[in-house]
Amino acid sequence: MCGIVGAVAQRDVVQILLEGLKRLEYRGYDSAGVAVINPAGELGRLRRLGKVQALADAVAEQPLPGGTGIAHTRWATHGEPSEANAHPHVSGDIAVVHNGIIENHETLRDELKAQGYVFTSQTDTEVIAHLVERELKNHDTLLAAVMATRSLLEGAYGMVVIDRNDNNRMIVARSGSPLVVGYGIGEHFVASDQLALLPVTRKFAFLEEGDVAEISRDAVQVFDSNNQPVEREAKESTVEHDAGDKGEFRHYMLKEIYEQPQAIANTLEGRLVADQLNLDALGDLSDIEQVQIIACGTSYHAGMTARYWIEQLAGVACNVEIASEFRYRQSVVRPNSLLVTISQSGETADTLAALRLAKEQGFAKTLTICNVPGSSLVRESDMALMTRAGAEIGVASTKAFTTQLVGLLLLTAALGRGRALDSATEKRIADALTHLPGLIDKALHMNADIEKLAEQFAEKHHALFLGRGDQYPIAMEGALKLKEISYIHAEAYAAGELKHGPLALIDAEMPIVVVAPHNDLVEKLKSNIEEVRARGGELYVFADEAADIRPESNMQVMAVPHCDDIVAPILYTLPLQLLSYHVAVIKGTDVDQPRNLAKSVTVE
Ligand code: AGP
């Protein structure tokens, strides 16, 4: 989704801005732009449709010298992807970049047009540029003009404003879209994500909701939503990331799939010590009577899986809901309820809004399971269980998902202690988790066979994924992975639901992927497999050998290493990730940045 980088320095900043945009590319975007105030006090602006490299090429031809500048990658919301709609937007001497959505932009646009302002884009952002330009006529400083402007805006924004008459200042404002200030020596930076600024600084202060900051080369002054000065402490970042490093891998997604044994070992560090679970960091959950999980996309699938664990192993009631639904419906909060948000990025707008709503609704505690330290969800939740997967660059979530599942299994154990979870089952969980990184490593050896199998999917237009029990959400995740990166329409069903409608879709053109660990439901699943075979469907079954599912006509079986049922959802995710990856590679799609999608969905 949209990315922002800004800088105010003595040196030329355009390459810093471009490098920052490149580091934000993984978030997904359709156009990019940069504006720099040059030493003569002129505003140089370049914008390009497509990749940041196209913008960098344009800068190479037409250099933009100057120490104060702003840059942006745009993911279209209002107005098609085009150069005219790309940021920065300019009004007179003012240039603006903006993440988020201005909900009252139509009213403001009409008002500004009536006052003689001419619009050159279809974006909601352009109203901000004109408003700041207008307010600057009635206020002494750019800071005051931005403060006046924000009081007119409804919706979400993270924005940076510069004035070509002042090459030692940028004004930034945050409401709903994250911004972080980077501290250098005699220079300062701003970005929507600290990853953008890691080449120039490791010292960051996160702006809070409603903050406005005035940033010059020598000072950063932050004001709260009442325009009162506040301190936002700058801290050293612990994030490690080199966006340019795919190592030996062709795509970030494949690299991240292969990183899972280590990522899971990192999630478990200090939480699984000498085969014992150490759950102290989750505090006392003995008073919790109900769990409400909220998330989106892949993270929602992690929550769906956890419901099976939390109810079966911990004996605690658990609901799971998509954040964009939860936030707009009237729900009933039971006493002593724990709200759990799950998010790779920690910035997903719907999940964040759901957390904020839930805090008003009287949940006893809020916990986030998250991969990004310092993100909004981490900062606004009572507790955070960090998944420590490391930066995930591929838009398709892989290691973030499996580490979320590990975190959720730890949460299950913490909830279950003193309740349904006896010590033998807790030991079983600890043993299963101990062996999990090794098992995942083994599952990765299926890669070559899955690559061959993928050829049979490349010409298909649809696919079905089937699972039962805690494998149903894994089937959902498999279908999501396939559709998001290969653009093949895929749906998942609980296998028992087939006969209630989807069976009508089965024919030789419909590949059906089944996840079949050796668990209590395997005999039921075999019956569902037979229902499909009897109707001529092409089956691809990922199965535990002990499940005794043998290849037949129309049915290929791939052996998955044997594992404890409890961690089977985590292990069976691997072959489905590899399958979608190889299908996408064969189809020649943009695996790491699939069309229309963004890594961090910061608008609703
Ligand atoms: C996963 O492959 C997707 N890119 C997407 O569904 C993602 O999981 C969703 O947008 C939620 O993101 P989050 O985990 O950062 O909150």
Coordinates of C-alpha atoms and ligand atoms in Angstrom, one line a residue:
M1 CA 0.0 0.0 0.0
C2 CA 1.1 3.6 -0.3
G3 CA 4.5 4.5 1.1
I4 CA 6.0 7.9 2.2
V5 CA 9.6 9.0 2.5
G6 CA 10.7 12.6 3.4
A7 CA 14.0 14.2 4.2
V8 CA 15.4 17.6 5.3
A9 CA 19.2 17.7 5.1
Q10 CA 22.2 19.7 3.9
R11 CA 23.1 17.1 1.3
D12 CA 21.1 16.2 -1.8
V13 CA 18.3 13.8 -0.7
V14 CA 16.8 12.5 -3.9
Q15 CA 18.8 9.2 -3.9
I16 CA 17.9 8.7 -0.2
L17 CA 14.2 9.2 -1.1
L18 CA 14.4 6.8 -4.1
E19 CA 16.2 4.1 -2.0
G20 CA 13.5 4.6 0.7
L21 CA 10.8 4.0 -1.9
K22 CA 12.6 0.9 -3.2
R23 CA 12.5 -0.5 0.3
L24 CA 8.8 0.1 0.5
E25 CA 8.1 -1.5 -2.9
Y26 CA 7.1 -4.8 -1.3
R27 CA 4.0 -3.1 0.2
G28 CA 2.4 -2.9 -3.3
Y29 CA 1.9 0.2 -5.4
D30 CA 1.1 1.3 -8.9
S31 CA 3.0 4.6 -9.4
A32 CA 5.7 6.7 -7.7
G33 CA 6.8 10.3 -7.4
V34 CA 9.2 12.7 -5.8
A35 CA 9.4 16.4 -5.3
V36 CA 12.6 18.3 -4.1
I37 CA 13.2 22.0 -3.3
N38 CA 16.3 23.0 -5.2
P39 CA 18.9 25.5 -4.0
A40 CA 17.2 28.2 -6.1
G41 CA 13.9 27.7 -4.2
E42 CA 12.1 25.9 -7.1
L43 CA 10.1 22.8 -6.7
G44 CA 11.3 19.9 -9.0
R45 CA 8.8 17.1 -9.3
L46 CA 8.8 13.9 -11.2
R47 CA 6.2 11.2 -11.2
R48 CA 5.9 7.9 -13.1
L49 CA 3.3 5.1 -13.6
G50 CA 4.8 1.7 -12.7
K51 CA 7.9 0.8 -10.8
V52 CA 10.2 3.0 -8.7
Q53 CA 12.9 2.1 -11.2
A54 CA 11.1 4.1 -13.9
L55 CA 11.1 7.1 -11.5
A56 CA 14.8 6.5 -10.8
D57 CA 15.5 6.5 -14.5
A58 CA 13.6 9.7 -14.9
V59 CA 15.7 11.3 -12.1
A60 CA 18.9 10.1 -13.8
E61 CA 17.8 12.0 -16.9
Q62 CA 16.5 15.0 -15.1
P63 CA 18.4 15.4 -11.7
L64 CA 16.6 16.8 -8.8
P65 CA 19.2 18.6 -6.5
G66 CA 18.2 19.8 -3.1
G67 CA 18.2 18.9 0.6
T68 CA 14.5 18.9 1.3
G69 CA 12.1 16.5 -0.5
I70 CA 9.2 14.1 -0.3
A71 CA 8.5 10.9 -2.2
H72 CA 5.6 8.5 -2.5
T73 CA 4.5 5.2 -3.8
R74 CA 0.8 5.2 -4.6
W75 CA -1.7 2.4 -4.4
A76 CA -4.8 3.7 -6.1
T77 CA -7.9 4.3 -4.1
H78 CA -9.5 7.5 -5.6
G79 CA -8.7 7.8 -9.3
E80 CA -7.0 5.3 -11.6
P81 CA -3.3 4.5 -11.5
S82 CA -1.8 7.3 -13.7
E83 CA 1.0 9.8 -13.6
A84 CA -1.5 12.6 -13.0
N85 CA -2.9 10.9 -9.9
A86 CA 0.6 10.0 -8.6
H87 CA 1.9 12.0 -5.6
P88 CA 3.3 14.5 -4.7
H89 CA 0.4 16.8 -5.4
V90 CA 1.2 20.4 -5.8
S91 CA -0.8 23.6 -5.1
G92 CA 1.1 26.8 -5.7
D93 CA 4.3 26.6 -3.5
I94 CA 3.0 23.6 -1.6
A95 CA 3.7 19.9 -2.3
V96 CA 2.1 17.0 -0.4
V97 CA 2.3 13.3 -0.1
H98 CA -0.4 11.4 1.7
N99 CA -1.3 7.9 2.8
G100 CA -4.9 7.0 3.7
I101 CA -8.3 8.2 2.5
I102 CA -9.9 11.6 3.0
E103 CA -13.6 10.7 3.3
N104 CA -15.0 14.2 2.9
H105 CA -12.9 15.0 -0.1
E106 CA -15.9 15.6 -2.4
T107 CA -17.3 18.3 -0.2
L108 CA -13.9 19.9 0.1
R109 CA -13.3 19.6 -3.6
D110 CA -16.5 21.4 -4.4
E111 CA -15.7 24.1 -1.9
L112 CA -12.2 24.6 -3.2
K113 CA -13.4 24.7 -6.8
A114 CA -15.9 27.4 -5.9
Q115 CA -13.0 29.4 -4.6
G116 CA -11.1 29.1 -7.9
Y117 CA -8.8 26.1 -7.2
V118 CA -8.1 24.0 -10.3
F119 CA -7.8 20.2 -9.8
T120 CA -5.4 18.3 -12.0
S121 CA -6.0 14.8 -10.5
Q122 CA -8.9 12.6 -9.4
T123 CA -7.3 12.0 -6.0
D124 CA -8.6 12.8 -2.6
T125 CA -5.0 13.9 -1.7
E126 CA -5.1 17.0 -4.0
V127 CA -7.6 18.7 -1.6
I128 CA -5.0 18.6 1.1
A129 CA -2.5 20.5 -1.1
H130 CA -5.1 23.1 -2.0
L131 CA -6.3 23.5 1.6
V132 CA -2.7 24.0 2.9
E133 CA -2.1 26.5 0.2
R134 CA -5.3 28.3 1.1
E135 CA -4.7 28.2 4.9
L136 CA -1.2 29.5 4.5
K137 CA -2.7 32.8 3.3
N138 CA -4.4 33.1 6.7
H139 CA -1.7 31.7 8.9
D140 CA 1.9 32.8 9.6
T141 CA 3.6 29.5 9.4
L142 CA 3.4 26.2 7.4
L143 CA 2.8 24.4 10.8
A144 CA -0.2 26.5 11.6
A145 CA -1.6 26.0 8.1
V146 CA -1.3 22.3 8.3
M147 CA -2.9 22.3 11.8
A148 CA -5.8 24.3 10.4
T149 CA -6.0 22.0 7.4
R150 CA -6.2 18.8 9.5
S151 CA -9.1 20.2 11.4
L152 CA -11.1 20.2 8.1
L153 CA -10.2 16.6 7.2
E154 CA -12.3 13.5 7.9
G155 CA -10.8 10.1 7.4
A156 CA -7.3 8.7 7.7
Y157 CA -4.0 10.3 6.8
G158 CA -0.3 10.2 7.2
M159 CA 1.0 13.2 5.3
V160 CA 4.1 15.3 4.7
V161 CA 3.9 18.8 3.4
I162 CA 6.7 21.1 2.1
D163 CA 6.7 24.7 1.0
R164 CA 9.2 25.7 -1.8
N165 CA 9.9 29.0 0.1
D166 CA 11.4 27.2 3.0
N167 CA 14.0 24.6 2.3
N168 CA 14.6 23.7 5.9
R169 CA 11.2 22.4 6.9
M170 CA 8.6 19.7 6.5
I171 CA 5.4 19.3 8.4
V172 CA 4.1 15.9 9.0
A173 CA 0.7 14.7 10.4
R174 CA -0.6 11.4 11.5
S175 CA -4.2 10.2 11.9
G176 CA -4.8 6.6 11.1
S177 CA -1.8 6.0 8.9
P178 CA 1.6 5.4 10.5
L179 CA 4.6 7.7 10.3
V180 CA 8.0 7.4 11.9
V181 CA 10.6 10.2 12.3
G182 CA 14.2 9.2 11.7
Y183 CA 17.0 11.1 13.5
G184 CA 20.3 11.9 11.8
I185 CA 23.1 14.3 12.7
G186 CA 22.1 17.7 11.3
E187 CA 19.4 16.0 9.2
H188 CA 16.0 14.4 9.8
F189 CA 13.7 12.0 7.9
V190 CA 10.2 10.7 7.9
A191 CA 8.6 7.6 6.5
S192 CA 5.6 5.4 6.7
D193 CA 7.8 2.5 7.7
Q194 CA 11.2 2.6 9.4
L195 CA 12.5 0.0 6.8
A196 CA 12.6 2.9 4.3
L197 CA 15.1 4.8 6.4
L198 CA 17.5 2.1 7.7
P199 CA 20.3 3.1 5.3
V200 CA 20.4 6.6 6.8
T201 CA 19.5 6.1 10.5
R202 CA 18.6 3.6 13.2
K203 CA 17.1 6.1 15.6
F204 CA 13.4 6.5 15.3
A205 CA 10.4 8.1 17.1
F206 CA 6.9 6.8 16.2
L207 CA 4.3 9.5 15.9
E208 CA 1.1 8.8 17.8
E209 CA -2.5 9.3 16.6
G210 CA -3.3 13.0 16.1
D211 CA 0.4 14.1 16.2
V212 CA 1.7 16.9 14.0
A213 CA 5.5 17.4 13.8
E214 CA 7.6 20.2 12.4
I215 CA 10.9 18.8 11.2
S216 CA 13.9 20.8 10.3
R217 CA 17.6 19.9 9.9
D218 CA 18.3 20.6 13.6
A219 CA 15.1 19.9 15.4
V220 CA 11.9 17.8 15.6
Q221 CA 9.0 19.4 17.5
V222 CA 5.9 17.2 18.0
F223 CA 2.4 18.5 18.9
D224 CA -0.5 16.3 20.0
S225 CA -4.0 16.4 18.7
N226 CA -4.7 19.6 20.8
N227 CA -1.7 21.2 19.2
Q228 CA 0.2 21.1 22.5
P229 CA 4.0 20.2 22.4
V230 CA 4.7 16.6 23.4
E231 CA 7.7 14.4 23.7
R232 CA 7.9 11.3 21.5
E233 CA 11.0 9.4 22.6
A234 CA 13.5 8.4 19.9
K235 CA 14.8 4.9 20.3
E236 CA 17.4 2.7 18.5
S237 CA 15.7 0.3 16.1
T238 CA 16.4 -3.4 16.4
V239 CA 14.9 -4.2 13.0
E240 CA 17.3 -5.9 10.6
H241 CA 16.4 -5.8 6.9
D242 CA 18.1 -5.6 3.6
A243 CA 15.4 -5.3 1.0
G244 CA 17.9 -6.0 -1.7
D245 CA 18.9 -9.4 -0.4
K246 CA 17.1 -12.3 -1.9
G247 CA 20.2 -14.5 -1.4
E248 CA 20.3 -17.6 -3.6
F249 CA 16.5 -17.4 -4.2
R250 CA 14.6 -16.2 -7.2
H251 CA 11.9 -14.6 -5.2
Y252 CA 11.4 -13.3 -1.7
M253 CA 8.4 -15.6 -1.3
L254 CA 10.6 -18.7 -1.9
K255 CA 13.3 -17.3 0.4
E256 CA 10.7 -16.7 3.1
I257 CA 9.2 -20.2 2.7
Y258 CA 12.6 -21.7 3.2
E259 CA 13.2 -19.4 6.3
Q260 CA 10.4 -21.1 8.2
P261 CA 12.5 -23.6 10.2
Q262 CA 14.6 -20.7 11.5
A263 CA 11.7 -18.3 11.9
I264 CA 9.8 -20.8 14.0
A265 CA 12.9 -21.5 16.1
N266 CA 13.1 -17.7 16.7
T267 CA 9.4 -17.6 17.7
L268 CA 10.1 -20.4 20.2
E269 CA 13.3 -18.9 21.6
G270 CA 12.9 -18.3 25.4
R271 CA 9.3 -19.7 25.2
L272 CA 10.3 -23.3 24.9
V273 CA 13.2 -24.0 27.2
A274 CA 14.6 -27.5 27.8
D275 CA 11.4 -29.1 26.4
Q276 CA 9.2 -27.0 28.8
L277 CA 6.9 -24.2 27.7
N278 CA 7.8 -20.9 29.3
L279 CA 4.6 -18.8 29.0
D280 CA 5.3 -16.2 31.7
A281 CA 5.3 -13.3 29.2
L282 CA 1.6 -13.9 28.5
G283 CA 0.9 -13.1 32.2
D284 CA -2.0 -14.5 34.2
L285 CA -4.9 -15.5 31.9
S286 CA -6.8 -17.5 34.5
D287 CA -9.7 -15.0 34.7
I288 CA -10.3 -15.1 30.9
E289 CA -13.6 -16.8 30.1
Q290 CA -13.8 -16.1 26.4
V291 CA -11.5 -15.3 23.5
Q292 CA -12.4 -13.1 20.6
I293 CA -9.9 -13.2 17.7
I294 CA -9.9 -10.5 15.1
A295 CA -7.7 -10.4 11.9
C296 CA -7.8 -10.2 8.1
G297 CA -6.7 -12.4 5.3
T298 CA -4.0 -14.9 6.1
S299 CA -3.9 -13.7 9.7
Y300 CA -7.6 -14.5 9.9
H301 CA -6.9 -18.1 8.8
A302 CA -4.4 -18.3 11.7
G303 CA -7.2 -17.2 14.0
M304 CA -9.6 -19.8 12.5
T305 CA -7.0 -22.5 13.2
A306 CA -6.5 -21.3 16.7
R307 CA -10.2 -21.6 17.5
Y308 CA -9.9 -25.4 17.2
W309 CA -6.9 -25.4 19.5
I310 CA -8.3 -23.0 22.1
E311 CA -11.6 -24.7 22.5
Q312 CA -10.3 -28.3 22.3
L313 CA -7.0 -28.0 24.2
A314 CA -7.7 -25.1 26.6
G315 CA -11.4 -25.5 27.0
V316 CA -12.0 -21.8 26.6
A317 CA -14.8 -20.5 24.3
C318 CA -13.4 -18.7 21.2
N319 CA -14.9 -16.6 18.4
V320 CA -13.0 -15.5 15.3
E321 CA -14.1 -12.7 13.0
I322 CA -12.8 -10.8 10.1
A323 CA -11.9 -7.3 11.3
S324 CA -13.8 -5.4 8.6
E325 CA -17.0 -7.2 9.7
F326 CA -16.4 -7.0 13.4
R327 CA -15.9 -3.2 13.3
Y328 CA -19.2 -2.5 11.7
R329 CA -21.5 -4.8 13.6
Q330 CA -23.0 -4.7 17.0
S331 CA -21.4 -7.5 19.0
V332 CA -21.9 -8.7 22.5
V333 CA -18.9 -8.8 24.8
R334 CA -19.0 -11.3 27.5
P335 CA -17.4 -10.5 30.9
N336 CA -13.7 -11.4 31.2
S337 CA -13.1 -11.6 27.5
L338 CA -9.7 -11.4 25.9
L339 CA -9.4 -9.7 22.5
V340 CA -6.7 -11.1 20.3
T341 CA -5.6 -9.4 17.1
I342 CA -3.3 -11.1 14.7
S343 CA -1.3 -9.2 12.1
Q344 CA 2.0 -9.6 10.3
S345 CA 2.3 -5.8 9.7
G346 CA 0.6 -4.5 12.8
E347 CA -0.7 -1.7 10.7
T348 CA -3.8 -3.2 8.9
A349 CA -6.4 -0.5 9.1
D350 CA -9.4 -2.7 9.7
T351 CA -7.7 -4.7 12.5
L352 CA -6.5 -1.5 14.1
A353 CA -9.9 0.0 14.0
A354 CA -11.4 -3.2 15.5
L355 CA -8.9 -3.1 18.3
R356 CA -9.8 0.6 19.0
L357 CA -13.5 -0.3 19.0
A358 CA -13.0 -3.3 21.2
K359 CA -11.2 -1.2 23.8
E360 CA -14.3 0.9 24.1
Q361 CA -16.5 -2.2 24.3
G362 CA -15.0 -3.4 27.6
F363 CA -12.7 -6.3 26.8
A364 CA -10.8 -7.3 29.9
K365 CA -7.5 -7.5 28.0
T366 CA -6.1 -7.0 24.5
L367 CA -3.3 -9.0 23.1
T368 CA -1.8 -8.8 19.6
I369 CA 0.2 -11.5 17.9
C370 CA 2.4 -9.5 15.5
N371 CA 5.6 -9.5 13.6
V372 CA 6.5 -5.9 13.5
P373 CA 7.9 -4.3 16.7
G374 CA 6.8 -0.8 17.4
S375 CA 3.8 -1.1 15.0
S376 CA 0.5 0.5 15.9
L377 CA -1.2 -2.8 17.0
V378 CA 1.8 -3.6 19.3
R379 CA 1.8 -0.1 20.8
E380 CA -2.0 0.1 21.3
S381 CA -2.5 -3.4 22.8
D382 CA -2.2 -4.3 26.5
M383 CA 0.1 -7.2 25.6
A384 CA 2.1 -8.3 22.5
L385 CA 3.4 -11.7 21.5
M386 CA 6.0 -11.0 18.9
T387 CA 6.3 -13.7 16.2
R388 CA 9.9 -12.8 15.3
A389 CA 9.6 -14.1 11.8
G390 CA 11.9 -11.4 10.5
A391 CA 10.9 -8.9 7.7
E392 CA 8.5 -10.5 5.3
I393 CA 8.8 -8.9 1.9
G394 CA 6.7 -11.1 -0.4
V395 CA 3.1 -9.9 -0.4
A396 CA 1.9 -13.4 0.0
S397 CA 2.3 -14.2 3.7
T398 CA 4.2 -17.4 4.4
K399 CA 6.6 -17.4 7.4
A400 CA 4.4 -14.8 9.1
F401 CA 1.5 -17.2 9.0
T402 CA 3.3 -20.3 10.4
T403 CA 4.9 -18.2 13.2
Q404 CA 1.5 -16.8 14.0
L405 CA 0.3 -20.3 14.4
V406 CA 3.2 -21.1 16.7
G407 CA 2.3 -18.0 18.8
L408 CA -1.3 -19.1 18.9
L409 CA -0.4 -22.5 20.1
L410 CA 1.6 -21.0 22.9
L411 CA -1.4 -18.8 23.8
T412 CA -3.6 -21.9 23.8
A413 CA -1.2 -23.5 26.3
A414 CA -1.2 -20.4 28.5
L415 CA -5.0 -20.3 28.5
G416 CA -5.3 -24.0 29.1
R417 CA -3.1 -24.2 32.2
G418 CA -5.2 -24.9 35.2
R419 CA -8.1 -25.7 33.0
A420 CA -8.6 -28.3 30.3
L421 CA -4.9 -28.7 29.5
D422 CA -3.4 -31.5 31.6
S423 CA 0.3 -31.7 32.0
A424 CA 0.6 -34.7 29.6
T425 CA -1.0 -32.6 26.8
E426 CA 1.2 -29.6 27.6
K427 CA 4.2 -31.9 27.3
R428 CA 2.9 -33.2 24.0
I429 CA 2.6 -29.6 22.7
A430 CA 6.1 -28.8 23.9
D431 CA 7.5 -32.0 22.2
A432 CA 5.7 -31.3 19.0
L433 CA 7.0 -27.7 18.9
T434 CA 10.5 -28.9 19.7
H435 CA 10.5 -31.1 16.6
L436 CA 8.6 -28.7 14.4
P437 CA 11.5 -26.7 12.8
G438 CA 13.1 -30.1 11.8
L439 CA 9.9 -31.4 10.4
I440 CA 9.4 -28.2 8.4
D441 CA 12.9 -28.7 7.0
K442 CA 11.9 -32.2 6.0
A443 CA 8.7 -30.9 4.4
L444 CA 10.7 -28.5 2.3
H445 CA 12.3 -31.6 0.6
M446 CA 8.9 -32.0 -1.1
N447 CA 9.8 -29.0 -3.2
A448 CA 11.0 -30.8 -6.4
D449 CA 7.9 -33.0 -6.5
I450 CA 5.6 -30.1 -5.9
E451 CA 7.3 -28.1 -8.7
K452 CA 6.4 -31.0 -11.1
L453 CA 2.9 -31.2 -9.8
A454 CA 2.4 -27.5 -10.3
E455 CA 2.6 -27.9 -14.1
Q456 CA -0.8 -29.6 -13.9
F457 CA -2.3 -26.5 -12.4
A458 CA -0.9 -23.9 -14.7
E459 CA -3.6 -24.2 -17.4
K460 CA -6.5 -24.5 -14.9
H461 CA -8.9 -21.6 -14.2
H462 CA -10.3 -22.9 -10.9
A463 CA -9.3 -25.1 -8.0
L464 CA -10.9 -26.4 -4.8
F465 CA -9.1 -27.0 -1.5
L466 CA -10.6 -29.4 1.0
G467 CA -9.8 -30.1 4.7
R468 CA -11.6 -31.0 7.8
G469 CA -11.3 -29.8 11.4
D470 CA -8.2 -27.7 12.0
Q471 CA -7.1 -28.4 8.4
Y472 CA -10.1 -26.5 7.0
P473 CA -8.5 -23.1 7.7
I474 CA -5.3 -24.5 6.2
A475 CA -7.3 -25.4 3.0
M476 CA -8.6 -21.8 3.1
E477 CA -5.0 -20.5 3.4
G478 CA -3.9 -22.7 0.5
A479 CA -6.7 -21.4 -1.7
L480 CA -5.9 -17.8 -0.8
K481 CA -2.2 -18.3 -1.6
L482 CA -3.1 -19.8 -5.0
K483 CA -5.5 -17.1 -6.0
E484 CA -3.4 -14.1 -4.8
I485 CA -0.2 -15.0 -6.7
S486 CA -1.3 -17.2 -9.6
Y487 CA -4.6 -15.5 -10.2
I488 CA -6.3 -18.9 -10.5
H489 CA -9.8 -18.8 -8.9
A490 CA -9.6 -21.1 -5.8
E491 CA -12.0 -21.8 -3.0
A492 CA -11.8 -23.9 0.1
Y493 CA -14.5 -26.0 1.7
A494 CA -14.8 -28.0 4.8
A495 CA -14.8 -31.4 3.1
G496 CA -18.1 -32.4 4.8
E497 CA -19.8 -29.4 3.2
L498 CA -19.1 -30.6 -0.4
K499 CA -22.4 -32.5 -0.8
H500 CA -24.3 -29.3 0.1
G501 CA -23.5 -27.6 -3.2
P502 CA -19.9 -27.5 -4.4
L503 CA -20.0 -31.1 -5.6
A504 CA -21.8 -29.8 -8.6
L505 CA -18.6 -28.1 -9.7
I506 CA -16.6 -31.3 -9.9
D507 CA -15.4 -32.4 -13.3
A508 CA -12.0 -33.3 -14.9
E509 CA -11.2 -29.6 -15.3
M510 CA -11.4 -29.0 -11.6
P511 CA -8.3 -29.8 -9.6
I512 CA -9.1 -30.6 -6.0
V513 CA -6.3 -30.3 -3.4
V514 CA -6.9 -32.2 -0.1
V515 CA -4.9 -31.9 3.2
A516 CA -5.0 -35.3 5.0
P517 CA -3.0 -35.7 8.1
H518 CA -3.5 -38.9 10.1
N519 CA -6.1 -37.6 12.6
D520 CA -9.5 -38.5 14.1
L521 CA -11.2 -37.2 11.0
V522 CA -9.2 -39.1 8.3
E523 CA -11.8 -41.8 7.7
K524 CA -14.5 -39.1 7.2
L525 CA -12.2 -37.3 4.8
K526 CA -11.6 -40.5 2.8
S527 CA -15.3 -40.7 2.2
N528 CA -15.3 -37.1 0.9
I529 CA -12.4 -38.0 -1.3
E530 CA -14.4 -40.9 -2.7
E531 CA -17.4 -38.6 -3.4
V532 CA -15.1 -36.5 -5.6
R533 CA -13.5 -39.5 -7.3
A534 CA -16.8 -41.0 -8.2
R535 CA -17.6 -37.8 -10.1
G536 CA -14.4 -37.7 -12.1
G537 CA -12.6 -35.0 -10.1
E538 CA -8.8 -34.7 -10.3
L539 CA -7.5 -35.2 -6.8
Y540 CA -4.1 -34.0 -5.3
V541 CA -3.8 -35.3 -1.8
F542 CA -1.2 -34.2 0.7
A543 CA -1.3 -37.1 3.2
D544 CA 0.5 -38.7 6.1
E545 CA 1.6 -42.2 5.1
A546 CA -0.1 -43.6 8.2
A547 CA -3.4 -42.2 6.8
D548 CA -3.2 -45.0 4.3
I549 CA -4.4 -43.0 1.3
R550 CA -3.0 -44.6 -1.8
P551 CA -2.7 -43.2 -5.4
E552 CA -5.6 -44.3 -7.6
S553 CA -6.9 -43.3 -11.0
N554 CA -7.5 -39.5 -10.9
M555 CA -5.7 -39.3 -7.6
Q556 CA -2.1 -38.4 -6.9
V557 CA -0.9 -38.6 -3.3
M558 CA 2.1 -36.7 -1.9
A559 CA 3.6 -38.0 1.3
V560 CA 4.0 -35.4 4.1
P561 CA 6.3 -36.2 7.0
H562 CA 4.5 -37.7 10.0
C563 CA 3.8 -35.3 12.8
D564 CA 1.7 -34.9 16.0
D565 CA -1.8 -33.9 15.1
I566 CA -1.5 -30.8 17.1
V567 CA 1.1 -29.2 14.9
A568 CA -0.3 -30.7 11.6
P569 CA -1.9 -27.4 10.6
I570 CA 1.5 -25.7 10.6
L571 CA 3.2 -28.5 8.7
Y572 CA 0.6 -29.0 6.0
T573 CA 0.8 -25.3 5.2
L574 CA 4.2 -25.8 3.7
P575 CA 3.3 -27.9 0.6
L576 CA 0.4 -25.6 -0.2
Q577 CA 2.7 -22.6 -0.1
L578 CA 5.2 -24.4 -2.4
L579 CA 2.4 -25.4 -4.8
S580 CA 1.1 -21.8 -5.2
Y581 CA 4.6 -20.5 -5.6
H582 CA 5.5 -22.9 -8.4
V583 CA 2.1 -22.4 -10.2
A584 CA 2.7 -18.7 -10.1
V585 CA 6.3 -19.0 -11.4
I586 CA 5.0 -21.2 -14.3
K587 CA 2.3 -18.7 -15.1
G588 CA 4.9 -15.9 -15.0
T589 CA 3.1 -13.6 -12.6
D590 CA 4.8 -11.1 -10.4
V591 CA 5.2 -13.5 -7.5
D592 CA 6.4 -11.0 -4.8
Q593 CA 4.2 -8.1 -5.8
P594 CA 1.0 -9.6 -7.3
R595 CA -1.3 -7.2 -9.2
N596 CA -3.7 -5.1 -7.2
L597 CA -2.4 -6.2 -3.8
A598 CA -0.5 -4.5 -1.1
K599 CA 1.6 -5.9 1.7
S600 CA 0.4 -3.6 4.4
V601 CA -3.3 -2.7 4.0
T602 CA -3.4 0.7 5.7
V603 CA -6.7 1.8 4.2
E604 CA -10.1 0.2 4.9
Ligands
AGP1 C1 -1.6 -12.7 2.8 O1 -1.0 -13.5 1.9 C2 -2.2 -11.5 2.3 N1 -1.3 -10.7 1.7 C3 -3.2 -10.8 3.2 O2 -4.3 -11.6 3.3 C4 -2.7 -10.4 4.7 O3 -2.6 -11.5 5.4 C5 -3.8 -9.4 5.2 O4 -3.8 -8.3 4.5 C6 -3.6 -9.1 6.7 O5 -2.3 -8.5 6.9 P1 -1.7 -8.4 8.3 O6 -1.4 -9.7 8.8 O7 -0.5 -7.5 8.1 O8 -2.7 -7.7 9.2

